[in-house]
Amino acid sequence: MPQPQPVVRYLALLPVEIWALCWSLCSLRQQRRLSVVCTLFRSITLPFLFKHLSFNAGVDFFVFCMDKEARVCRLRSMHRIAVRLEKLTESPLAFAPFVQSWTVALGYQEKYKLDSIGLSEALHTRIFQTFGKVLPLCHNLSTVHLKRLKIDTMLLSTVLSLPKLQHLTIDTRELTIVDTGGVLPKHTMLRSLDLSHDCFLRGVFAEIDLPDLAHLTLRYVKEQELFFQHLERFSRLETLTVNSIQNSDFPVIKGNSLPILRALTGPSTMIISLAPNRPITRASIGSSSIESLSQTCAALSRSSVPLRALDLPYVHFLPRLLPWQSNAHGINSMHEFLTEIITLLPELTELILKLPNPRMGRCGGCFSGIDIDSEPLGVDELPILCDDTAFDDLPEHEISDDEGDASALGTNIAITIDTELKVESWTHQSFLNQISPSSLPLPRNIEVVHLQASWVDTPLPLAAQERALESLITAYPTLREIQLALPNSTWRRTGRSESVWRVVSNEG
């Protein structure tokens, strides 16, 4: 009688690192299958599955505008969020240590009621309280993004007390932090801070020492002078972003403050004040007039090091009706504008340019409003929510395998093109007319150029992209990355000898 052959454990023959690398190349569909049938796959990928978490349990105007069926689905989704969070508290050592970043939307506006008996309010309260219990267990959490929620001192104290917290974003419409008895730490090791309003910086964060803060973002600044008084205490600040400032007047900043500031994003007035005599290598300028842009670039030219990267806003040039007419600054075309910038900033290697729409000013239609079903869900319309069966009837989008497998290979091209160029869309032709080297001068050492055009709604035909690439590469051989109108039309120089151009996605 033949002896039974020993079972070969193929999974154990290769190191875990090899399996992890192979599985990283699988599609989402294949990974779902593997997680069901392979315990080794599940054990290896569990830390990656919990590394980045996010949930949205907010109820606002847009959720309120849903039809009744969508509201029921929203209530079920909020219930599943609550159950998942409570599972984390039941097995804190199994899952919570894996969490490294968390994005949470918890906003609830009482005037937008989804039901008549307060079920949505109760679910929101349950989620908020459970989230507060889970947070201290996530001792490896380094990134927290709080969106659209009413923040209290207890929650903020818990967040700021996380031992490895380095990046914090508070994006909320509430301009006050409710005092619920939490004791805020006097010292934190935050490296980046993103706030929706400068009142937080002048208020709750004014008493907190932030010695390692390197990146600061403010969505809105109301009190410029008070804001910049606080700004001067961040001696290690490297990047500053301000999306909007209430007034155009700008305070004078001490020349010895912010000594290592290297990147600025914001309105022209802020950059003009901060750029001179500081090591600014990157700048992104908010919407501005041609004259203000020229003044801003002149200020950037006076930084202590050459500017390398510049992101310009949309610039619209009014046509000259007569040869002697010009605007107040004497610049009438993109060619003249870029020529002046190149003269001021000759060492630029990266340029983001938003090309103007040649048909700007056309009526784009009208807004007819939203039909709102303002009646809350009645008792008979509410779902029956049971924790034990919360995941028995998942919506199709959470379990569907209907997805396209992304190709692992990009599109490689040869630069010599003989195909006849046919461009049917006027937007495509207008874009191509603007980016020819004769009408679009670039710095001599340019390496990265993004030619953005939000008014181009579809990618250019491949032949048109290839022809544009050929002309730009011929004129500027140092180029290694080019974006043509849209993010999904971004090309990069690749290959061992960097002789092949490959189209990549905006994430690639």
Short mmCIF file of C-alpha atoms in Angstrom, two decimals:
data_model
loop_
_atom_site.label_atom_id
_atom_site.label_comp_id
_atom_site.label_asym_id
_atom_site.label_seq_id
_atom_site.Cartn_x
_atom_site.Cartn_y
_atom_site.Cartn_z
CA MET A 1 0.00 0.00 0.00
CA PRO A 2 1.60 3.30 -1.07
CA GLN A 3 2.48 5.72 1.67
CA PRO A 4 0.63 9.08 1.58
CA GLN A 5 2.76 11.90 0.28
CA PRO A 6 3.48 14.69 2.76
CA VAL A 7 1.58 17.89 2.16
CA VAL A 8 3.79 20.60 0.69
CA ARG A 9 3.15 23.96 2.35
CA TYR A 10 3.89 26.15 -0.62
CA LEU A 11 3.10 29.39 1.21
CA ALA A 12 5.89 28.71 3.70
CA LEU A 13 8.51 28.16 1.00
CA LEU A 14 8.90 31.88 0.27
CA PRO A 15 9.57 34.72 2.72
CA VAL A 16 6.65 36.89 3.75
CA GLU A 17 8.22 39.87 1.95
CA ILE A 18 8.02 38.05 -1.39
CA TRP A 19 4.34 37.24 -0.92
CA ALA A 20 3.57 40.80 0.15
CA LEU A 21 5.29 42.14 -2.98
CA CYS A 22 3.38 39.74 -5.24
CA TRP A 23 0.04 40.59 -3.65
CA SER A 24 0.70 44.31 -4.00
CA LEU A 25 0.45 43.78 -7.78
CA CYS A 26 -3.02 42.20 -7.52
CA SER A 27 -6.18 44.04 -8.46
CA LEU A 28 -8.74 44.91 -5.79
CA ARG A 29 -10.91 42.04 -6.99
CA GLN A 30 -8.08 39.54 -6.58
CA GLN A 31 -7.25 40.89 -3.13
CA ARG A 32 -10.86 40.40 -2.01
CA ARG A 33 -10.73 36.77 -3.12
CA LEU A 34 -7.41 36.17 -1.38
CA SER A 35 -8.57 37.71 1.90
CA VAL A 36 -11.43 35.20 2.04
CA VAL A 37 -9.49 32.00 1.31
CA CYS A 38 -5.95 32.72 2.55
CA THR A 39 -5.27 33.26 6.24
CA LEU A 40 -1.63 34.13 5.54
CA PHE A 41 -2.71 36.89 3.18
CA ARG A 42 -5.12 38.23 5.80
CA SER A 43 -2.53 38.21 8.57
CA ILE A 44 0.06 40.00 6.41
CA THR A 45 -2.27 42.64 5.00
CA LEU A 46 -4.21 43.41 8.18
CA PRO A 47 -1.78 46.18 9.24
CA PHE A 48 -2.09 47.74 5.78
CA LEU A 49 -5.90 47.55 5.83
CA PHE A 50 -6.04 49.49 9.10
CA LYS A 51 -3.17 51.87 8.34
CA HIS A 52 -5.42 54.59 6.83
CA LEU A 53 -9.00 54.85 8.12
CA SER A 54 -11.76 57.28 7.20
CA PHE A 55 -15.49 57.62 7.75
CA ASN A 56 -18.17 60.21 7.10
CA ALA A 57 -21.03 60.27 9.59
CA GLY A 58 -22.01 63.86 8.90
CA VAL A 59 -25.59 65.02 8.32
CA ASP A 60 -25.76 68.34 6.50
CA PHE A 61 -27.81 70.08 3.82
CA PHE A 62 -26.71 67.75 1.02
CA VAL A 63 -27.60 64.62 3.00
CA PHE A 64 -30.88 66.27 3.96
CA CYS A 65 -31.69 66.73 0.25
CA MET A 66 -31.56 62.97 -0.40
CA ASP A 67 -34.73 61.07 -1.18
CA LYS A 68 -36.21 58.80 1.48
CA GLU A 69 -34.54 55.65 0.19
CA ALA A 70 -31.14 57.35 0.26
CA ARG A 71 -31.81 58.57 3.80
CA VAL A 72 -32.49 55.02 4.94
CA CYS A 73 -29.19 53.93 3.37
CA ARG A 74 -27.48 56.80 5.19
CA LEU A 75 -28.88 55.66 8.53
CA ARG A 76 -27.69 52.10 7.88
CA SER A 77 -24.25 53.43 6.96
CA MET A 78 -24.04 55.44 10.20
CA HIS A 79 -25.04 52.32 12.13
CA ARG A 80 -22.29 50.25 10.51
CA ILE A 81 -19.76 52.99 11.37
CA ALA A 82 -20.81 52.84 15.02
CA VAL A 83 -20.54 49.04 15.12
CA ARG A 84 -17.10 49.06 13.47
CA LEU A 85 -15.80 51.62 15.96
CA GLU A 86 -17.08 49.60 18.91
CA LYS A 87 -15.33 46.51 17.55
CA LEU A 88 -12.07 48.47 17.76
CA THR A 89 -12.66 49.12 21.46
CA GLU A 90 -13.49 45.45 22.12
CA SER A 91 -10.14 44.25 20.72
CA PRO A 92 -7.83 47.24 21.24
CA LEU A 93 -4.60 45.28 20.88
CA ALA A 94 -5.74 43.54 17.69
CA PHE A 95 -6.53 46.52 15.46
CA ALA A 96 -6.02 49.96 17.04
CA PRO A 97 -2.18 49.86 17.02
CA PHE A 98 -2.25 49.46 13.22
CA VAL A 99 -4.00 52.82 12.66
CA GLN A 100 -1.61 55.54 11.51
CA SER A 101 -3.92 58.09 9.87
CA TRP A 102 -7.59 58.86 10.37
CA THR A 103 -9.95 61.19 8.49
CA VAL A 104 -13.23 61.79 10.29
CA ALA A 105 -16.32 63.78 9.26
CA LEU A 106 -18.79 64.05 12.13
CA GLY A 107 -20.74 67.22 11.44
CA TYR A 108 -24.40 67.22 12.42
CA GLN A 109 -26.75 70.18 11.92
CA GLU A 110 -29.89 69.80 14.02
CA LYS A 111 -32.12 71.66 11.55
CA TYR A 112 -31.61 68.86 8.99
CA LYS A 113 -33.45 65.94 10.59
CA LEU A 114 -33.47 62.65 8.71
CA ASP A 115 -36.19 61.08 10.84
CA SER A 116 -38.97 62.05 13.24
CA ILE A 117 -37.82 60.17 16.37
CA GLY A 118 -34.19 61.28 16.66
CA LEU A 119 -32.56 58.09 15.35
CA SER A 120 -29.96 59.98 13.32
CA GLU A 121 -29.07 62.18 16.33
CA ALA A 122 -28.69 59.10 18.52
CA LEU A 123 -26.44 57.38 15.97
CA HIS A 124 -24.31 60.51 15.62
CA THR A 125 -23.90 60.76 19.41
CA ARG A 126 -22.99 57.08 19.60
CA ILE A 127 -20.34 57.47 16.88
CA PHE A 128 -18.90 60.63 18.45
CA GLN A 129 -18.60 59.07 21.91
CA THR A 130 -17.14 55.81 20.60
CA PHE A 131 -14.63 57.67 18.46
CA GLY A 132 -13.47 59.49 21.60
CA LYS A 133 -12.91 56.11 23.30
CA VAL A 134 -11.03 54.60 20.36
CA LEU A 135 -8.62 57.52 19.85
CA PRO A 136 -6.45 56.94 22.97
CA LEU A 137 -6.00 53.29 21.93
CA CYS A 138 -4.42 54.30 18.60
CA HIS A 139 -1.00 55.07 20.06
CA ASN A 140 0.67 54.88 16.62
CA LEU A 141 -1.66 57.48 15.11
CA SER A 142 0.40 60.19 13.41
CA THR A 143 -2.16 61.94 11.16
CA VAL A 144 -5.64 63.14 12.17
CA HIS A 145 -8.06 65.03 9.92
CA LEU A 146 -11.22 66.32 11.64
CA LYS A 147 -13.86 67.60 9.21
CA ARG A 148 -17.15 69.41 9.81
CA LEU A 149 -17.58 68.71 13.49
CA LYS A 150 -18.09 70.70 16.66
CA ILE A 151 -14.81 70.29 18.53
CA ASP A 152 -14.69 70.31 22.32
CA THR A 153 -11.67 70.59 24.60
CA MET A 154 -11.97 66.94 25.65
CA LEU A 155 -11.65 65.67 22.08
CA LEU A 156 -8.86 68.14 21.24
CA SER A 157 -7.00 67.17 24.42
CA THR A 158 -7.23 63.49 23.44
CA VAL A 159 -5.95 64.21 19.93
CA LEU A 160 -3.06 66.43 21.02
CA SER A 161 -2.02 63.87 23.65
CA LEU A 162 -1.42 61.14 21.08
CA PRO A 163 2.28 60.28 21.51
CA LYS A 164 3.14 60.06 17.79
CA LEU A 165 0.86 62.78 16.39
CA GLN A 166 2.67 64.84 13.76
CA HIS A 167 -0.02 66.07 11.35
CA LEU A 168 -3.33 67.64 12.42
CA THR A 169 -6.08 69.13 10.24
CA ILE A 170 -9.12 70.90 11.71
CA ASP A 171 -11.59 71.72 8.95
CA THR A 172 -14.75 72.98 10.61
CA ARG A 173 -17.23 75.84 10.27
CA GLU A 174 -17.46 76.17 14.05
CA LEU A 175 -15.21 79.05 15.12
CA THR A 176 -15.25 78.22 18.84
CA ILE A 177 -14.09 75.18 20.76
CA VAL A 178 -16.57 74.10 23.44
CA ASP A 179 -15.05 73.82 26.92
CA THR A 180 -15.90 70.34 28.23
CA GLY A 181 -13.18 70.13 30.85
CA GLY A 182 -10.36 68.63 28.82
CA VAL A 183 -6.88 69.77 29.80
CA LEU A 184 -4.88 70.80 26.74
CA PRO A 185 -1.17 69.93 26.74
CA LYS A 186 1.32 72.76 26.98
CA HIS A 187 3.67 71.12 24.50
CA THR A 188 3.21 69.00 21.38
CA MET A 189 5.50 67.64 18.68
CA LEU A 190 3.26 68.57 15.72
CA ARG A 191 5.11 69.06 12.44
CA SER A 192 2.15 70.19 10.31
CA LEU A 193 -1.00 72.05 11.29
CA ASP A 194 -3.93 72.80 8.95
CA LEU A 195 -6.65 75.07 10.36
CA SER A 196 -9.83 76.43 8.81
CA HIS A 197 -9.57 79.82 10.54
CA ASP A 198 -6.85 81.91 12.14
CA CYS A 199 -8.94 82.29 15.31
CA PHE A 200 -7.84 78.78 16.32
CA LEU A 201 -4.19 79.80 16.06
CA ARG A 202 -4.85 82.97 18.06
CA GLY A 203 -7.04 81.12 20.55
CA VAL A 204 -6.61 77.53 21.62
CA PHE A 205 -3.17 77.05 20.01
CA ALA A 206 -1.79 80.33 21.35
CA GLU A 207 -0.92 78.71 24.69
CA ILE A 208 0.51 75.50 23.21
CA ASP A 209 4.21 75.28 22.49
CA LEU A 210 4.86 74.03 18.92
CA PRO A 211 8.67 73.93 18.65
CA ASP A 212 8.77 71.48 15.71
CA LEU A 213 6.03 73.02 13.56
CA ALA A 214 7.33 73.03 9.97
CA HIS A 215 4.16 73.28 7.85
CA LEU A 216 1.24 75.62 8.55
CA THR A 217 -1.95 76.00 6.49
CA LEU A 218 -4.73 78.52 7.12
CA ARG A 219 -7.90 78.45 5.00
CA TYR A 220 -8.92 81.95 6.10
CA VAL A 221 -7.14 84.78 7.93
CA LYS A 222 -9.23 87.60 9.37
CA GLU A 223 -6.81 89.43 11.68
CA GLN A 224 -3.58 89.79 9.73
CA GLU A 225 -1.50 91.60 12.33
CA LEU A 226 -2.44 89.27 15.18
CA PHE A 227 -1.91 86.26 12.93
CA PHE A 228 1.62 87.28 11.98
CA GLN A 229 2.49 88.11 15.56
CA HIS A 230 1.80 84.46 16.35
CA LEU A 231 3.53 83.36 13.16
CA GLU A 232 6.87 84.80 14.27
CA ARG A 233 7.11 82.31 17.16
CA PHE A 234 7.46 79.37 14.73
CA SER A 235 11.19 79.59 14.12
CA ARG A 236 11.31 76.20 12.35
CA LEU A 237 8.48 76.91 9.89
CA GLU A 238 9.35 75.72 6.37
CA THR A 239 6.09 76.07 4.42
CA LEU A 240 3.20 78.49 4.82
CA THR A 241 -0.14 78.30 2.99
CA VAL A 242 -2.91 80.89 3.33
CA ASN A 243 -5.91 80.44 1.05
CA SER A 244 -7.73 83.69 1.78
CA ILE A 245 -7.03 86.93 3.65
CA GLN A 246 -9.80 89.38 4.52
CA ASN A 247 -7.92 92.62 3.82
CA SER A 248 -5.26 93.47 1.28
CA ASP A 249 -3.19 95.49 3.78
CA PHE A 250 -0.28 93.47 5.04
CA PRO A 251 1.91 93.99 8.13
CA VAL A 252 5.67 94.36 8.00
CA ILE A 253 7.44 91.15 9.02
CA LYS A 254 10.75 91.25 10.85
CA GLY A 255 13.64 90.33 8.58
CA ASN A 256 15.14 87.86 11.08
CA SER A 257 11.92 85.90 11.65
CA LEU A 258 11.07 82.63 9.84
CA PRO A 259 14.72 82.04 8.86
CA ILE A 260 14.20 78.67 7.12
CA LEU A 261 10.90 79.40 5.35
CA ARG A 262 11.25 77.83 1.88
CA ALA A 263 7.73 77.53 0.38
CA LEU A 264 4.88 80.04 0.18
CA THR A 265 1.30 79.64 -1.05
CA GLY A 266 -1.09 82.55 -0.86
CA PRO A 267 -2.12 85.97 -2.15
CA SER A 268 0.38 88.31 -3.74
CA THR A 269 0.48 90.71 -0.78
CA MET A 270 1.61 87.96 1.59
CA ILE A 271 4.32 86.69 -0.74
CA ILE A 272 5.59 90.21 -1.43
CA SER A 273 5.97 90.74 2.31
CA LEU A 274 7.62 87.41 3.17
CA ALA A 275 9.72 86.45 0.13
CA PRO A 276 12.64 88.94 0.22
CA ASN A 277 15.76 87.79 2.08
CA ARG A 278 14.31 84.38 2.93
CA PRO A 279 15.32 81.05 1.28
CA ILE A 280 12.13 80.68 -0.79
CA THR A 281 12.50 77.95 -3.42
CA ARG A 282 8.79 77.24 -4.13
CA ALA A 283 5.86 79.62 -4.50
CA SER A 284 2.20 79.30 -5.46
CA ILE A 285 0.43 82.60 -6.12
CA GLY A 286 -3.30 83.09 -5.60
CA SER A 287 -5.56 84.86 -8.07
CA SER A 288 -4.11 88.24 -8.91
CA SER A 289 -3.86 90.97 -11.52
CA ILE A 290 -1.00 91.06 -14.02
CA GLU A 291 0.55 94.03 -12.23
CA SER A 292 0.42 92.27 -8.85
CA LEU A 293 1.90 89.12 -10.36
CA SER A 294 4.83 91.08 -11.76
CA GLN A 295 5.42 92.69 -8.36
CA THR A 296 5.20 89.29 -6.68
CA CYS A 297 7.74 87.74 -9.04
CA ALA A 298 10.03 90.72 -8.45
CA ALA A 299 9.78 90.08 -4.70
CA LEU A 300 10.54 86.38 -5.23
CA SER A 301 13.62 87.34 -7.22
CA ARG A 302 14.93 89.01 -4.05
CA SER A 303 14.82 85.83 -1.96
CA SER A 304 18.14 84.63 -0.57
CA VAL A 305 18.22 81.60 -2.92
CA PRO A 306 17.01 81.13 -6.53
CA LEU A 307 13.35 80.24 -6.92
CA ARG A 308 12.99 76.74 -8.43
CA ALA A 309 9.23 76.09 -8.60
CA LEU A 310 6.40 78.50 -9.41
CA ASP A 311 2.63 77.92 -9.58
CA LEU A 312 0.87 80.77 -11.39
CA PRO A 313 -2.87 81.57 -11.31
CA TYR A 314 -5.10 82.15 -14.32
CA VAL A 315 -4.12 85.29 -16.21
CA HIS A 316 -6.51 86.85 -18.74
CA PHE A 317 -5.19 89.29 -21.31
CA LEU A 318 -7.54 91.81 -22.91
CA PRO A 319 -6.93 92.06 -26.66
CA ARG A 320 -5.56 95.29 -28.08
CA LEU A 321 -8.05 96.91 -30.44
CA LEU A 322 -5.39 99.26 -31.78
CA PRO A 323 -1.62 98.75 -32.06
CA TRP A 324 -0.77 101.45 -29.52
CA GLN A 325 -3.22 100.25 -26.87
CA SER A 326 -1.96 98.30 -23.86
CA ASN A 327 -2.95 97.55 -20.31
CA ALA A 328 -1.67 99.53 -17.33
CA HIS A 329 1.43 97.37 -17.00
CA GLY A 330 2.23 97.20 -20.68
CA ILE A 331 1.79 93.39 -20.97
CA ASN A 332 -0.72 92.19 -23.55
CA SER A 333 0.02 88.49 -24.12
CA MET A 334 1.12 85.34 -22.38
CA HIS A 335 4.37 85.50 -24.36
CA GLU A 336 5.24 88.93 -22.93
CA PHE A 337 4.18 87.88 -19.43
CA LEU A 338 6.33 84.72 -19.40
CA THR A 339 9.27 86.58 -20.91
CA GLU A 340 9.21 89.01 -17.98
CA ILE A 341 8.97 86.15 -15.45
CA ILE A 342 11.91 84.32 -17.04
CA THR A 343 13.95 87.50 -16.83
CA LEU A 344 13.15 87.88 -13.11
CA LEU A 345 13.41 84.16 -12.24
CA PRO A 346 15.91 82.57 -14.65
CA GLU A 347 16.63 79.51 -12.46
CA LEU A 348 13.10 78.09 -12.55
CA THR A 349 12.97 74.33 -13.12
CA GLU A 350 9.27 73.72 -12.38
CA LEU A 351 6.35 75.76 -13.69
CA ILE A 352 2.60 75.27 -13.29
CA LEU A 353 0.71 77.45 -15.74
CA LYS A 354 -3.08 77.72 -15.92
CA LEU A 355 -3.97 78.72 -19.44
CA PRO A 356 -6.91 81.11 -19.95
CA ASN A 357 -10.10 80.05 -21.68
CA PRO A 358 -10.29 81.89 -25.03
CA ARG A 359 -14.09 81.91 -24.76
CA MET A 360 -14.20 83.17 -21.19
CA GLY A 361 -17.39 85.08 -20.49
CA ARG A 362 -19.89 82.80 -22.23
CA CYS A 363 -23.00 81.96 -20.24
CA GLY A 364 -22.68 78.47 -18.84
CA GLY A 365 -26.35 77.91 -18.08
CA CYS A 366 -28.53 78.55 -15.06
CA PHE A 367 -29.11 76.88 -11.71
CA SER A 368 -32.64 75.65 -11.20
CA GLY A 369 -32.32 74.74 -7.53
CA ILE A 370 -32.76 71.49 -5.66
CA ASP A 371 -36.04 69.74 -4.98
CA ILE A 372 -36.01 69.10 -1.24
CA ASP A 373 -38.14 66.44 0.38
CA SER A 374 -38.27 68.20 3.76
CA GLU A 375 -40.46 65.62 5.48
CA PRO A 376 -38.39 63.50 7.90
CA LEU A 377 -38.68 59.73 7.81
CA GLY A 378 -41.66 58.44 9.75
CA VAL A 379 -41.57 55.59 12.26
CA ASP A 380 -42.87 53.09 9.71
CA GLU A 381 -40.18 54.12 7.22
CA LEU A 382 -37.20 53.68 9.54
CA PRO A 383 -34.93 50.64 9.21
CA ILE A 384 -34.57 48.10 12.00
CA LEU A 385 -30.98 48.42 13.22
CA CYS A 386 -29.41 45.48 15.03
CA ASP A 387 -25.68 45.29 15.78
CA ASP A 388 -25.53 41.53 15.20
CA THR A 389 -26.97 41.82 11.69
CA ALA A 390 -25.44 45.18 10.70
CA PHE A 391 -23.32 43.59 7.95
CA ASP A 392 -25.76 40.95 6.71
CA ASP A 393 -27.22 43.12 3.96
CA LEU A 394 -24.38 45.29 2.69
CA PRO A 395 -25.03 47.66 -0.22
CA GLU A 396 -23.82 46.46 -3.58
CA HIS A 397 -21.05 49.08 -3.93
CA GLU A 398 -19.30 47.68 -0.80
CA ILE A 399 -19.12 44.09 -2.03
CA SER A 400 -19.28 44.33 -5.81
CA ASP A 401 -16.53 42.81 -7.94
CA ASP A 402 -17.56 44.91 -10.95
CA GLU A 403 -14.40 46.93 -11.40
CA GLY A 404 -11.85 47.27 -14.12
CA ASP A 405 -8.36 45.97 -13.43
CA ALA A 406 -5.91 48.79 -14.00
CA SER A 407 -3.12 47.97 -16.38
CA ALA A 408 0.30 47.68 -14.77
CA LEU A 409 1.94 49.20 -17.84
CA GLY A 410 1.84 52.75 -19.09
CA THR A 411 1.77 53.90 -22.66
CA ASN A 412 5.24 54.28 -24.15
CA ILE A 413 5.72 56.33 -27.29
CA ALA A 414 8.39 57.14 -29.78
CA ILE A 415 8.86 60.85 -30.34
CA THR A 416 8.93 60.67 -34.14
CA ILE A 417 5.30 60.89 -35.27
CA ASP A 418 4.03 60.60 -38.83
CA THR A 419 0.32 60.36 -38.04
CA GLU A 420 -1.85 63.09 -39.52
CA LEU A 421 -3.00 65.36 -36.72
CA LYS A 422 -6.78 65.66 -36.48
CA VAL A 423 -8.31 67.74 -33.69
CA GLU A 424 -12.08 68.04 -33.79
CA SER A 425 -12.80 69.90 -30.53
CA TRP A 426 -12.35 73.68 -30.49
CA THR A 427 -11.04 73.39 -26.91
CA HIS A 428 -8.32 71.00 -28.05
CA GLN A 429 -7.29 73.27 -30.90
CA SER A 430 -7.32 76.37 -28.68
CA PHE A 431 -5.14 74.61 -26.13
CA LEU A 432 -2.64 73.46 -28.76
CA ASN A 433 -2.45 76.97 -30.22
CA GLN A 434 -1.40 78.33 -26.82
CA ILE A 435 1.35 75.82 -26.01
CA SER A 436 3.56 75.98 -29.08
CA PRO A 437 7.17 76.93 -28.15
CA SER A 438 6.93 80.07 -30.26
CA SER A 439 4.00 81.42 -28.21
CA LEU A 440 4.97 79.90 -24.85
CA PRO A 441 8.57 80.71 -23.82
CA LEU A 442 9.87 78.64 -20.90
CA PRO A 443 12.99 78.92 -18.70
CA ARG A 444 16.11 77.45 -20.30
CA ASN A 445 16.57 74.79 -17.57
CA ILE A 446 12.91 73.83 -17.25
CA GLU A 447 12.37 70.23 -16.09
CA VAL A 448 8.70 70.06 -15.12
CA VAL A 449 5.90 72.02 -16.78
CA HIS A 450 2.19 71.56 -16.10
CA LEU A 451 0.06 73.31 -18.71
CA GLN A 452 -3.35 73.19 -17.07
CA ALA A 453 -6.67 74.05 -18.72
CA SER A 454 -9.79 73.24 -16.70
CA TRP A 455 -11.94 74.32 -19.65
CA VAL A 456 -10.68 71.31 -21.66
CA ASP A 457 -13.17 68.63 -20.68
CA THR A 458 -11.66 65.60 -22.44
CA PRO A 459 -8.06 64.46 -23.00
CA LEU A 460 -6.45 65.45 -26.26
CA PRO A 461 -6.21 62.70 -28.90
CA LEU A 462 -3.04 60.67 -28.44
CA ALA A 463 -1.61 61.87 -31.76
CA ALA A 464 -2.12 65.50 -30.69
CA GLN A 465 -0.40 64.85 -27.36
CA GLU A 466 2.53 63.18 -29.11
CA ARG A 467 2.92 66.11 -31.51
CA ALA A 468 2.85 68.61 -28.63
CA LEU A 469 5.41 66.55 -26.71
CA GLU A 470 7.70 66.42 -29.69
CA SER A 471 7.69 70.20 -30.17
CA LEU A 472 8.22 70.96 -26.46
CA ILE A 473 10.98 68.36 -25.99
CA THR A 474 12.80 69.59 -29.06
CA ALA A 475 12.73 73.18 -27.81
CA TYR A 476 13.51 72.29 -24.16
CA PRO A 477 15.57 69.07 -23.95
CA THR A 478 15.85 69.23 -20.13
CA LEU A 479 12.12 68.50 -19.72
CA ARG A 480 11.32 65.33 -17.78
CA GLU A 481 7.60 65.84 -16.99
CA ILE A 482 4.83 67.51 -18.99
CA GLN A 483 1.12 67.84 -18.26
CA LEU A 484 -1.13 68.61 -21.21
CA ALA A 485 -4.38 70.25 -20.03
CA LEU A 486 -5.62 67.49 -17.69
CA PRO A 487 -4.00 65.47 -14.85
CA ASN A 488 -4.55 62.18 -16.69
CA SER A 489 -2.50 63.53 -19.61
CA THR A 490 0.76 63.79 -17.67
CA TRP A 491 3.88 62.39 -19.32
CA ARG A 492 7.20 61.52 -17.67
CA ARG A 493 10.60 60.61 -19.01
CA THR A 494 11.43 57.06 -17.89
CA GLY A 495 13.71 54.18 -18.76
CA ARG A 496 17.31 53.42 -17.93
CA SER A 497 18.56 56.08 -20.34
CA GLU A 498 15.45 58.27 -19.80
CA SER A 499 14.74 58.09 -23.51
CA VAL A 500 11.14 56.83 -23.22
CA TRP A 501 8.14 59.00 -22.35
CA ARG A 502 5.32 57.34 -20.46
CA VAL A 503 1.84 58.63 -19.68
CA VAL A 504 0.98 58.29 -16.01
CA SER A 505 -2.02 59.03 -13.82
CA ASN A 506 -2.11 62.04 -11.53
CA GLU A 507 -1.33 59.73 -8.59
CA GLY A 508 1.63 58.20 -10.37
#
